Coordinates of C-alpha atoms in Angstrom, one line a residue:
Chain G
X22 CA -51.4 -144.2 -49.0
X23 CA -53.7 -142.1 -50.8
X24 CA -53.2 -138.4 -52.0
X25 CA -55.4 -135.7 -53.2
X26 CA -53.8 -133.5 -56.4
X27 CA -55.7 -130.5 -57.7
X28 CA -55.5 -129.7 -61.7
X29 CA -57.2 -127.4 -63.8
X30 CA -58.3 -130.1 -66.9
X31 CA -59.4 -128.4 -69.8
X32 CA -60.2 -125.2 -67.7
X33 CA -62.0 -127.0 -64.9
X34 CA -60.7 -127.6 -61.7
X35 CA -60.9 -130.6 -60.6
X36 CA -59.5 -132.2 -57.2
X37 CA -58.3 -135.7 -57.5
X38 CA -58.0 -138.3 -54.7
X39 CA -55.3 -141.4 -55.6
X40 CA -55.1 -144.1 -53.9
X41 CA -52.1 -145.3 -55.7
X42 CA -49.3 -142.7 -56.8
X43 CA -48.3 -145.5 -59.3
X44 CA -51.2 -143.5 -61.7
X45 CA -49.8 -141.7 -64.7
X46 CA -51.5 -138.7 -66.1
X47 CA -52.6 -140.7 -68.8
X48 CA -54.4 -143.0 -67.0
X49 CA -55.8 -140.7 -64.8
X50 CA -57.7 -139.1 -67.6
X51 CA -58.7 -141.8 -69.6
X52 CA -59.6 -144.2 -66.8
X53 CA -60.9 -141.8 -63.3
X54 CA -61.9 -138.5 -65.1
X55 CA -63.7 -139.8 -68.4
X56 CA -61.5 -138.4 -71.0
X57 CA -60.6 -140.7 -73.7
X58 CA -59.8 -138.6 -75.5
X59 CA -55.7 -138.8 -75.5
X60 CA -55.0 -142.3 -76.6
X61 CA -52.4 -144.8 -75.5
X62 CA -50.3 -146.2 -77.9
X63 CA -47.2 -147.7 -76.5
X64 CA -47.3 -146.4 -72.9
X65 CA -43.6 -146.0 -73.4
X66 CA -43.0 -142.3 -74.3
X67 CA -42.2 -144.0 -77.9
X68 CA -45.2 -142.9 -80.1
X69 CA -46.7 -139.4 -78.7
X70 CA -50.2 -140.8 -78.9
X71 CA -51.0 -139.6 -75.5
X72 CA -49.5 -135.6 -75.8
X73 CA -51.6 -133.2 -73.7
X74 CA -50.1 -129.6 -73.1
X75 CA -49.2 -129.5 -69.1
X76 CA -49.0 -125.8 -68.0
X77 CA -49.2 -124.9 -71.7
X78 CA -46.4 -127.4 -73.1
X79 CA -46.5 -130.2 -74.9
X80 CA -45.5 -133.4 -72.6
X81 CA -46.4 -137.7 -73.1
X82 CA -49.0 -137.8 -70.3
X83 CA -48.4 -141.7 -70.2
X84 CA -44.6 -141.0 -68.5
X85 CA -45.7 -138.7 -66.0
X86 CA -46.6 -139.8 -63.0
X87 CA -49.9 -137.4 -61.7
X88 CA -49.1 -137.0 -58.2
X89 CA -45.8 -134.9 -59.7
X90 CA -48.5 -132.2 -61.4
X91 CA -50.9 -131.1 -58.4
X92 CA -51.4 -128.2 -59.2
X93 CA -51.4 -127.7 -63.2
X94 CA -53.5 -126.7 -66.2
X95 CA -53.6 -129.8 -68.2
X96 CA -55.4 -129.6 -71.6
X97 CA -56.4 -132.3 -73.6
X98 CA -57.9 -132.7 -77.3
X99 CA -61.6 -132.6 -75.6
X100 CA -60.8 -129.0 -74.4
X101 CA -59.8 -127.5 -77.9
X102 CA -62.7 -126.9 -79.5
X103 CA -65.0 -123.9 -78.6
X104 CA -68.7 -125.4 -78.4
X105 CA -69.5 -126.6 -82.4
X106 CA -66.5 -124.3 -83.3
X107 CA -63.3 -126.8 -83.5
X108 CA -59.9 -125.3 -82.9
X109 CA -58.1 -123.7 -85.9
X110 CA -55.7 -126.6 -85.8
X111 CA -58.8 -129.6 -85.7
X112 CA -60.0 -127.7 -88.9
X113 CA -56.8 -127.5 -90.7
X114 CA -56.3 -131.6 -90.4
X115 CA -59.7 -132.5 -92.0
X116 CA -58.7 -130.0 -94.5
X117 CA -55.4 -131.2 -95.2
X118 CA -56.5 -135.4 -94.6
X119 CA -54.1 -135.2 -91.9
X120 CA -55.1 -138.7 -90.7
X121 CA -56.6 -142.1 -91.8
X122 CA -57.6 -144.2 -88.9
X123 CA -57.3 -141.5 -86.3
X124 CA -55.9 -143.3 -83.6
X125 CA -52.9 -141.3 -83.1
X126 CA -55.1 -138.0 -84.1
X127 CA -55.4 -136.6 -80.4
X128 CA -51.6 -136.5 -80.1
X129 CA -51.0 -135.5 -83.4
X130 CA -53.5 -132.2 -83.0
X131 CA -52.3 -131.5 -79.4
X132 CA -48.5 -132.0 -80.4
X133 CA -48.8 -129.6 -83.2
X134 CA -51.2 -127.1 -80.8
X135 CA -47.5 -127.0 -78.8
X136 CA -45.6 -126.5 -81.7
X137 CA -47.0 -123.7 -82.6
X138 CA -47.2 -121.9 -79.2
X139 CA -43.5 -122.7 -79.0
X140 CA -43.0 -120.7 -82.1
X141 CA -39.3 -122.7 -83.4
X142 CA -41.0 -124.1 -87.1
X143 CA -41.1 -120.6 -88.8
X144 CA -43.1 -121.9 -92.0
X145 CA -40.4 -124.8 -92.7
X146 CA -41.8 -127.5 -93.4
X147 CA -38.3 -129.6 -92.9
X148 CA -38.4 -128.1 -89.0
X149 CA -42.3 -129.1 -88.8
X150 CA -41.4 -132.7 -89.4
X151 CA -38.3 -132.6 -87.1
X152 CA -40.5 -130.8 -84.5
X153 CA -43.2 -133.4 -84.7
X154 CA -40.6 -136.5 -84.7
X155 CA -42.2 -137.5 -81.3
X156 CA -45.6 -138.3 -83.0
X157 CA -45.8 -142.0 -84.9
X158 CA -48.2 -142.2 -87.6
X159 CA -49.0 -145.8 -88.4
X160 CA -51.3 -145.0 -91.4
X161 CA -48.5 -142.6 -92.8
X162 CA -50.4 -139.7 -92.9
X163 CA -47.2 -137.0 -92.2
X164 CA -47.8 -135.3 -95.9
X165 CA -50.9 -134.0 -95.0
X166 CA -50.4 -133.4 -91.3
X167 CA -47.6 -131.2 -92.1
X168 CA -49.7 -129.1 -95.0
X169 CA -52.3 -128.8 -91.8
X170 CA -49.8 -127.2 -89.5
X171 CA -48.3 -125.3 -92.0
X172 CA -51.5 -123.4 -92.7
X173 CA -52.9 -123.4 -88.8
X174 CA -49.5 -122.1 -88.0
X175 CA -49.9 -119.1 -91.3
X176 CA -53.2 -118.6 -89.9
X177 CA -52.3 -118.2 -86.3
X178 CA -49.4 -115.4 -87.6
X179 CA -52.0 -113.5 -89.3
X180 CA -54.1 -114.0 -86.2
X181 CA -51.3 -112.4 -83.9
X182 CA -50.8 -110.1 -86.5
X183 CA -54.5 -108.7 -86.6
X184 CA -54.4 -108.5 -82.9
X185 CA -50.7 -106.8 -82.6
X186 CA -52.2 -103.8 -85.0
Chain M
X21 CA -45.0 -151.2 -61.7
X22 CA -44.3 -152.1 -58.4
X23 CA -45.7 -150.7 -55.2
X24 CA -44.3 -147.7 -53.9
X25 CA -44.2 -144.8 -51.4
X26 CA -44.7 -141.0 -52.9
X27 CA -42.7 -138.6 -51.1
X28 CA -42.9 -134.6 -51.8
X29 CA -40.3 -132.7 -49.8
X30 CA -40.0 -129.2 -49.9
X31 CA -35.9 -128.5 -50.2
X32 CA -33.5 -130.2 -51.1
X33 CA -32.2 -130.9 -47.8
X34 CA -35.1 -132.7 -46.7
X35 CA -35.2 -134.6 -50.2
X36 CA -31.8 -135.6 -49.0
X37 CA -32.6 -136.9 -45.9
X38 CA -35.6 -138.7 -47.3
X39 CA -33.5 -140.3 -49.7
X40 CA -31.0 -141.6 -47.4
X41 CA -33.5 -144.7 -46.3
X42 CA -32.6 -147.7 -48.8
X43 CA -34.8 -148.5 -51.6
X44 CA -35.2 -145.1 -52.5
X45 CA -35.4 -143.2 -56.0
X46 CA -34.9 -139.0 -56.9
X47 CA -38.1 -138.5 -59.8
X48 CA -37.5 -135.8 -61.8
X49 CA -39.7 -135.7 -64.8
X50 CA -40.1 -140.0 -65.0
X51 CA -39.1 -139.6 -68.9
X52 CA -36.7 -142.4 -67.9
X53 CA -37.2 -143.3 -64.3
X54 CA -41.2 -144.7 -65.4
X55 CA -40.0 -145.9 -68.6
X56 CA -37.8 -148.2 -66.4
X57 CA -40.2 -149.0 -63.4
X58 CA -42.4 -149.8 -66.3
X59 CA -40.8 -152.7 -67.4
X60 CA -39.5 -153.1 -63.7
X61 CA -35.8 -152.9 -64.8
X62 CA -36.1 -150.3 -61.7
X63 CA -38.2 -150.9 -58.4
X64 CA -38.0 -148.2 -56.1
X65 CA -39.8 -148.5 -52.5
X66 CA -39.4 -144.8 -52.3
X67 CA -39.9 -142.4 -54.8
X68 CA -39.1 -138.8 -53.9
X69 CA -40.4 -135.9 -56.2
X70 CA -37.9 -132.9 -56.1
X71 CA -39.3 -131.6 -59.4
X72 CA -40.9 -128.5 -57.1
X73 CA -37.9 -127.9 -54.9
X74 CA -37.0 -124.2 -54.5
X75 CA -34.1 -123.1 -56.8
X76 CA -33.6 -125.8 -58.9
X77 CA -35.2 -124.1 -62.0
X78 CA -32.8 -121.1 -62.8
X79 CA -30.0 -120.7 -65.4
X80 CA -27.5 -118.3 -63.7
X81 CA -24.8 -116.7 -65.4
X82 CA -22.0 -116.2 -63.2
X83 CA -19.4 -112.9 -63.1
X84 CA -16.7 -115.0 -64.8
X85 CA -18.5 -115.9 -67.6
X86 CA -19.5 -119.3 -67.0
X87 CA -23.1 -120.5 -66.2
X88 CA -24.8 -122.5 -63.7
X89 CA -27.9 -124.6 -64.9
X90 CA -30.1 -125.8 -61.8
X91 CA -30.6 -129.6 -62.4
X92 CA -34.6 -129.1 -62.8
X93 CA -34.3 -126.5 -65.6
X94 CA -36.0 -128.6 -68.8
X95 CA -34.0 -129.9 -71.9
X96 CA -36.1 -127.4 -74.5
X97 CA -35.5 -124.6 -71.6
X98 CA -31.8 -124.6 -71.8
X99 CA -31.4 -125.5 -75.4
X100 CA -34.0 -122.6 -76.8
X101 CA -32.1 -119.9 -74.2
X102 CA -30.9 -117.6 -76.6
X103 CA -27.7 -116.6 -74.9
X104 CA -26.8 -120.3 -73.9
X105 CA -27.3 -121.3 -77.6
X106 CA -24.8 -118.6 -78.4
X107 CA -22.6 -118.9 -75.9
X108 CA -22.7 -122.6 -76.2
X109 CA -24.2 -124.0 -79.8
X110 CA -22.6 -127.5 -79.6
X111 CA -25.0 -128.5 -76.3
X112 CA -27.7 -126.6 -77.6
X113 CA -27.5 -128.8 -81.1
X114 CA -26.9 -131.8 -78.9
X115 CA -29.9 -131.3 -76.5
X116 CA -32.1 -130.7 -79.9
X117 CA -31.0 -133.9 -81.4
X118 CA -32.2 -135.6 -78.5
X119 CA -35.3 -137.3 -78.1
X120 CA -38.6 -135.5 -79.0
X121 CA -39.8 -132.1 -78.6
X122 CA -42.5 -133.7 -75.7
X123 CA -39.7 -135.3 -74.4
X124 CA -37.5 -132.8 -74.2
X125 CA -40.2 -130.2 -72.8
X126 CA -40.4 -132.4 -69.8
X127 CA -36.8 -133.9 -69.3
X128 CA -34.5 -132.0 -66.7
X129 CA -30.8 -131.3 -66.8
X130 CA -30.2 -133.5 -64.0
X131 CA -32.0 -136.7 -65.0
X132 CA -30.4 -136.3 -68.7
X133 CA -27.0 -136.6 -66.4
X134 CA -28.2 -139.3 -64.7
X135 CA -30.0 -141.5 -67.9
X136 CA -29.6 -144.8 -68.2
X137 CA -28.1 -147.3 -70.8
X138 CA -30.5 -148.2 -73.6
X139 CA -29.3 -151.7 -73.7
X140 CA -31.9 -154.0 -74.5
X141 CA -31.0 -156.8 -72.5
X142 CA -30.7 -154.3 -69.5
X143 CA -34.6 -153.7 -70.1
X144 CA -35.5 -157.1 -70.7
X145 CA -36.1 -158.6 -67.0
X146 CA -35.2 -162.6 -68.6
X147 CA -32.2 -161.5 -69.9
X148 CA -29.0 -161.3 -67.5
X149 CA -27.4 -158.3 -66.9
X150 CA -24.6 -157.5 -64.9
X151 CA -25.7 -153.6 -64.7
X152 CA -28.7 -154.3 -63.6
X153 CA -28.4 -157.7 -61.4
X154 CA -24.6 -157.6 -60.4
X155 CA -23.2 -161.1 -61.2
X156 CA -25.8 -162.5 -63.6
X157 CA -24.1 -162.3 -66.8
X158 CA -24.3 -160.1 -69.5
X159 CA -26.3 -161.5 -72.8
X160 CA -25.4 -158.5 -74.8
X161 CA -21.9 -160.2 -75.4
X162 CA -23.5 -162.9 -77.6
X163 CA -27.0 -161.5 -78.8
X164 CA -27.8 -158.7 -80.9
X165 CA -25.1 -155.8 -80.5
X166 CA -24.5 -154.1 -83.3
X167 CA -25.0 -151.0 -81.6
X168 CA -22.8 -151.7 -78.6
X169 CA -19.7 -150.3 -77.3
X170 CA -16.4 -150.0 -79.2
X171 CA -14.5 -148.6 -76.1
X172 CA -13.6 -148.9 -72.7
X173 CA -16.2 -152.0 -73.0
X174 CA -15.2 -155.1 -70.1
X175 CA -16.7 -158.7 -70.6
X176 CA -19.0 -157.7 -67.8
X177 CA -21.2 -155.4 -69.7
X178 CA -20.7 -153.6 -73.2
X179 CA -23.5 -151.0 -72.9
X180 CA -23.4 -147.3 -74.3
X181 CA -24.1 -144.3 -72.8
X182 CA -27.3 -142.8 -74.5
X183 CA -27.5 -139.1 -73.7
X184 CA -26.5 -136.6 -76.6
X185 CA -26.1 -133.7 -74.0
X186 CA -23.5 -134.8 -72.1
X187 CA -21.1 -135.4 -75.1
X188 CA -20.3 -132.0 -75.6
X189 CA -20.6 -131.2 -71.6
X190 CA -17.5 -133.2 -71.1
X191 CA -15.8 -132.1 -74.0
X192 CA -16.2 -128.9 -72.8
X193 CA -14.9 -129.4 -69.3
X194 CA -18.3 -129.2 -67.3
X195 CA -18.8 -130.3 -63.7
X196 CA -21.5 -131.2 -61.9
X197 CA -22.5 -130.1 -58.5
X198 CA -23.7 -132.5 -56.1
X199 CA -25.1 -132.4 -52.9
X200 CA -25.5 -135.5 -50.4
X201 CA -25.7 -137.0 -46.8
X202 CA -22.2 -136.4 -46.1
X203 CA -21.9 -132.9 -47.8
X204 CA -21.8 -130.9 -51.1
X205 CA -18.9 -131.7 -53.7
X206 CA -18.0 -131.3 -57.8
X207 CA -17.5 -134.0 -60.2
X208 CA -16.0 -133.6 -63.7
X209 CA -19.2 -135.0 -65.9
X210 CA -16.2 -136.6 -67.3
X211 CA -15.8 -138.7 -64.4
X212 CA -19.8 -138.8 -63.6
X213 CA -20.0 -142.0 -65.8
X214 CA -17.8 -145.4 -64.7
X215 CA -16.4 -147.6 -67.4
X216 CA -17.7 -151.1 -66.6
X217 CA -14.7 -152.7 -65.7
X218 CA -15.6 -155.7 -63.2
X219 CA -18.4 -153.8 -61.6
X220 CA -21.2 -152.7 -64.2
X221 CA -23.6 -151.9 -61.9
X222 CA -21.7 -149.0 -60.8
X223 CA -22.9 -146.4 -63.5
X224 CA -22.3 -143.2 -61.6
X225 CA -19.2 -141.9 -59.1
X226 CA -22.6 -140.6 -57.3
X227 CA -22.9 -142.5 -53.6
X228 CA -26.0 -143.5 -52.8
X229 CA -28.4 -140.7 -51.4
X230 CA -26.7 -137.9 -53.4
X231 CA -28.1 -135.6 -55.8
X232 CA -27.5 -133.6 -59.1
X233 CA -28.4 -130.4 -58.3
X234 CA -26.8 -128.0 -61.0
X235 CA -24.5 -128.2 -64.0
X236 CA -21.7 -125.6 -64.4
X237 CA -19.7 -124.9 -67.9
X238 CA -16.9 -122.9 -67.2
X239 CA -16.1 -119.2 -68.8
X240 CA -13.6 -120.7 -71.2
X241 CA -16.2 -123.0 -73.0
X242 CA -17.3 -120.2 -74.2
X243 CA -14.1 -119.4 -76.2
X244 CA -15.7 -121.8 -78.7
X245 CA -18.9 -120.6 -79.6
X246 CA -17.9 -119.4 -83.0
X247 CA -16.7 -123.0 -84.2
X248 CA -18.5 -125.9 -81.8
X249 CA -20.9 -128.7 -83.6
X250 CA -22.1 -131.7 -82.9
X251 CA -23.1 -134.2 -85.0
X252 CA -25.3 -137.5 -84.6
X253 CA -25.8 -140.1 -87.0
X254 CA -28.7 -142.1 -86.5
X255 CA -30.9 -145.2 -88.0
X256 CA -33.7 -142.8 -89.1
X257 CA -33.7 -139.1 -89.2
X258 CA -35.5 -137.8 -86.4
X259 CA -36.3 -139.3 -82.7
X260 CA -33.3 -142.4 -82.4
X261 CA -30.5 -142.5 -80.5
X262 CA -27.0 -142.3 -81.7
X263 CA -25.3 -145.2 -83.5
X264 CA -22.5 -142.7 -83.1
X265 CA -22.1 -139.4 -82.2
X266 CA -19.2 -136.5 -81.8
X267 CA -18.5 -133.0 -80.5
X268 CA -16.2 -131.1 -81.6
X269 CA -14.7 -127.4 -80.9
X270 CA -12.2 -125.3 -82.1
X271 CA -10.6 -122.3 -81.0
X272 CA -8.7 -121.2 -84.7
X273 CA -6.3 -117.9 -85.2
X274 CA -7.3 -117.9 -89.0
X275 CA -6.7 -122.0 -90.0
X276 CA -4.4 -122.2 -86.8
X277 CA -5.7 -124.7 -84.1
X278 CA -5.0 -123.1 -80.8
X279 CA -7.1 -125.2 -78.7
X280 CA -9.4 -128.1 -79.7
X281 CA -12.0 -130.3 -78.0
X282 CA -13.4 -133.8 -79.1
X283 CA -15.8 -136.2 -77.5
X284 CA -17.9 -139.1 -78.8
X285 CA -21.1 -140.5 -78.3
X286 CA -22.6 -144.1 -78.2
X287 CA -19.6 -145.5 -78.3
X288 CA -18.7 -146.5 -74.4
X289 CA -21.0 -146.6 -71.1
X290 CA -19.6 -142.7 -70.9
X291 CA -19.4 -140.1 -73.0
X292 CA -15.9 -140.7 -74.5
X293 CA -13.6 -137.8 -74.4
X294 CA -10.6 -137.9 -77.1
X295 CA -7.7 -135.7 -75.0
X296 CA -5.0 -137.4 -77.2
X297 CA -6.3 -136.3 -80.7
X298 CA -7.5 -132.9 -79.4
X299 CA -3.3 -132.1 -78.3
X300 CA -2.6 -133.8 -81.7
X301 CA -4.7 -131.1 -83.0
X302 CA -3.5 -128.3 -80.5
X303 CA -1.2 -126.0 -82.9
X304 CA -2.3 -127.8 -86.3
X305 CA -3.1 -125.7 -89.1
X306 CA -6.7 -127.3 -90.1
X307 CA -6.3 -129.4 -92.9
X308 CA -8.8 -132.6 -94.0
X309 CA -5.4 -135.2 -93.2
X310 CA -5.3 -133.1 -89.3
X311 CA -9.2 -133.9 -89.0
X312 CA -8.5 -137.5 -90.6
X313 CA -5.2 -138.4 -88.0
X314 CA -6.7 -137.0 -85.1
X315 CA -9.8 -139.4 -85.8
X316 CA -7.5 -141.9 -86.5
X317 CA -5.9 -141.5 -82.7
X318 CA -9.4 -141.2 -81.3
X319 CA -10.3 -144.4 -81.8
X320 CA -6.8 -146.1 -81.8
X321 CA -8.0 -148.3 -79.0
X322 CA -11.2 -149.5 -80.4
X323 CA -12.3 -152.7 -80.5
X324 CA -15.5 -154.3 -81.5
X325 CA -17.8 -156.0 -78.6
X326 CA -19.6 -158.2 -81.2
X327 CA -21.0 -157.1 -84.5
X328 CA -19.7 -153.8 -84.6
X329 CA -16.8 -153.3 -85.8
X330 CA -18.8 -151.3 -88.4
X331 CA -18.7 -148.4 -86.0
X332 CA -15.0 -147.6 -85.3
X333 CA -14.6 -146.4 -89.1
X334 CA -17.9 -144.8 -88.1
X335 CA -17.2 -142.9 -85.3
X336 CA -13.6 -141.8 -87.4
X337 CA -15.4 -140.3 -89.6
X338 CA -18.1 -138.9 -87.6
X339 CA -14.8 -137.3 -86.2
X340 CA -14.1 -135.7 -89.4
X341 CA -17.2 -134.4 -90.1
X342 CA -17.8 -132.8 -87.1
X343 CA -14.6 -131.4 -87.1
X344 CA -14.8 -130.1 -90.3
X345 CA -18.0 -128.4 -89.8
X346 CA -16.6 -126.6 -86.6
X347 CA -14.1 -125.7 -88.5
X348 CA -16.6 -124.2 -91.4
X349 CA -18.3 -122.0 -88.3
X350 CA -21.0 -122.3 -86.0
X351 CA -24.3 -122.1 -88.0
X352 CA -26.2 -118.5 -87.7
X353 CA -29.4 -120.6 -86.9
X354 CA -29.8 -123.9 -85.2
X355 CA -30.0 -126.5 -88.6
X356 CA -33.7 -127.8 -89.3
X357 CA -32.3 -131.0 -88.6
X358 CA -30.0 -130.1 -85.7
X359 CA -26.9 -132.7 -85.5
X360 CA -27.9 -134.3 -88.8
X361 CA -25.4 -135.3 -91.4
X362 CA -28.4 -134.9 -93.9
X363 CA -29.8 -131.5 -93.1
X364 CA -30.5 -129.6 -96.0
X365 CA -31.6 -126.3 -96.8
X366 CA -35.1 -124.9 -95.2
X367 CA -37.8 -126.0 -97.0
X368 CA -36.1 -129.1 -99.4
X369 CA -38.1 -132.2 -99.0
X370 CA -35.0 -135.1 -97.8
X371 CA -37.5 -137.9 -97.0
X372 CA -39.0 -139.6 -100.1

């Protein structure tokens, strides 16, 4: 039985046939659309290696089934940066050392993109680790992935800010 | 994962209808359904997608006062809605404690109801397991179950109910709404979830074919929201599921119990509502020895399934706590930490 799904990925549209429905988003990106970008880690829902924002929100790509999202905007760690210019929130975890062996970068990046869009962490750096509980970092690199949220998160107020006045 | 047929239907009574061939599964968001089909604990022919069907996304509030949550409306939807946190803070705290914040941007009210028991040997496909092969045998009762169930447990299975939400939802007196092949009809969540007994791999008072489609809390749950908590102790601080858990409400005339509601998590295969130590409480002036005798009467009937007899004394004084923190008042804002017997104040550093 084979299906055709349309998505928007990374603000292309692209229109998918599957000849299996058994194909989670995760798979569908790394292994048919040539994104590797968002890792597996445990395929389980356990480690948040694969988190892509679906219609804007965070979500494990490896427990969703693709068929389920025809029709989204999926965005993945290859569609933050702007050309050369990385996303505000790449910067701030090389600034901060927000990682040592990078493997569970991609999740780590585009779990705190959604944090910060969902707007609950308010500069506290206690609700910053409970908000990014879903993401396992191996290399125990949470001291300075925090610090990089913190100050992409200060720098995206002052963005909103700028732009409000 | 095994082979299967993807179905898409456009209400729900065609979802119904779809669903009435054998072999068939409702998918909501998969959070747990996959997880399960994964490991092939689960091996639908059929799988039938109603996360798109019309109407099944709205929180309605309805002229008495209570509300009606469609059975697709997210976890973080319902838990971040600013007058259902107020209205409500015990679910609210409960859904936060739950699971991640991925997790809980995709989960749905519906599939949260209808979760399945985290019990290892459930998952592991060469263990036996009653629940999941009826008959087989259940290698919980002699392997590793310190986490297990304390109550209402049979020989046949000694599983726990995972899900944080529906702890307060029963202690609150919520019903589901469910429609099927033979009709609509309510259930009590409190009788949603079957205790064991000689039949295991019965989880649900669902029959087959029938769907979740909203959640209701009644007007008078409401009368709570000034002194409703629930707390959750877990093996680390964030992301686990509860060793044990407890809701607890209090409706007070100054320190004067006039109505009280407690329920408990991870200690049965449903979430375990306490009716005797809430009318022990009924009338009470609140006092640490009322928290500590209604506890007491909680779990007056618990006995350990193996290596847990750590979690009766627990679950009593998970009782307390929780008690005596509704008791304190409902939190302005939602703890950093929500359900956490460590939260501390914004900004301290409680990890080493």
């Amino acid at each position: 039985m084979s299906l055709s799904i349309s998505l928007t990925i990374n603000g292309q549209a692209r229109t998918v046939v599957l000849d299996d429905p058994r194909v989670t988003l995760l798979d569908l990106l790394r292994e048919r659309l040539d994104l590797p970008g968002t890792k597996k880690g445990c395929d389980r829902g356990q480690c948040g290696a694969c988190t892509v924002l679906v219609d804007g929100r965070r979500i494990n790509s490896c427990l969703s089934l693709a068929a389920s999202l025809d029709g989204t905007e999926v965005t993945t760690i290859e569609g933050l940066a702007e050309g050369e210019a990385l996303h505000p929130v790449q910067a701030a975890f090389i600034a901060h050392d927000g990682f040592q062996c990078g493997y569970c970068t991609p999740g780590q990046i585009m779990s705190a993109v959604g944090l910060i869009k969902e707007g609950h962490a308010n500069g506290d750096p206690e609700r910053i680790r409970e908000l990014m509980s879903g993401n396992i970092c191996r290399c125990g690199a949470y001291q300075g992935i925090t610090e990089a949220i913190l100050e992409a998160q200060k720098a995206s107020t002052e963005a909103n800010r700028r732009d409000a006045a | 994962m095994n082979r299967f047929d993807y179905i898409r239907p456009v209400s729900v009574s065609e979802a119904i209808a779809a669903a009435a061939v054998p072999g068939s599964a409702y998918l909501a968001a998969g959070t747990n359904l996959l997880d399960l089909m994964k490991v092939g604990t689960t091996r639908p022919e059929r799988v039938i997608d109603i996360t798109r069907l019309p109407g099944l996304d709205r929180i309605e509030w309805l002229p008495d006062g209570g509300v009606r949550i469609a059975a697709m409306v997210r976890n973080s939807d319902l838990a971040y809605d600013e007058r259902f946190a107020r209205t409500f803070p015990a679910v609210a705290e409960a859904l936060l404690s739950g699971a991640s914040a991925q997790l809980r941007n995709a989960a749905t009210v519906g599939g949260n109801l209808m979760q399945r028991t985290r019990c290892a040997y459930f998952h592991d496909l060469a263990s036996a397991c009653n629940r999941r092969v009826a008959g087989s045998g259940c290698d919980a009762r002699d392997g590793e179950n310190r986490l297990h169930a304390v109550l209402g447990w049979s020989e046949h299975c000694i599983a726990t109910h995972p899900s944080d939400f529906c702890v307060p939802l029963v202690a609150l007196d919520a019903l589901v709404e469910v429609e099927g092949p033979h009709g609509a009809r309510e259930i009590p969540v409190d009788l949603l979830h079957a205790l064991p007994g000689a039949t295991p791999e019965r989880e649900t008072a669902l029959a087959p074919g029938e769907l979740v489609v909203a959640l209701r809390l009644p007007a008078e749950a409401a009368d709570f929201s000034g002194n409703a908590r629930y707390l959750k102790l877990r093996e680390r601080t964030s992301y686990a599921f509860a060793v044990v858990s407890a809701a607890a409400a209090l409706e007070l005339e100054g320190k004067l119990i006039r109505k009280a509601r407690v329920a408990l998590g991870g200690v049965a295969a449903k979430p375990w509502r306490a009716r005797e130590a809430e009318v022990a409480l009924t009338g009470m002036p609140a006092s640490a020895e009322a928290f500590a005798k209604a506890a007491e009467i909680a779990l007056a009937d618990a006995l350990p399934s193996g290596d847990n007899a750590f979690k009766i004394e627990l679950a009593r004084r998970i009782v307390v706590r929780a008690l005596s923190l509704a008791f304190e008042g409902t939190p302005e804002v939602m703890p950093a930490l929500p359900a956490s017997p460590f939260s501390t104040t914004a900004g301290a550093i409680h990890v080493a």
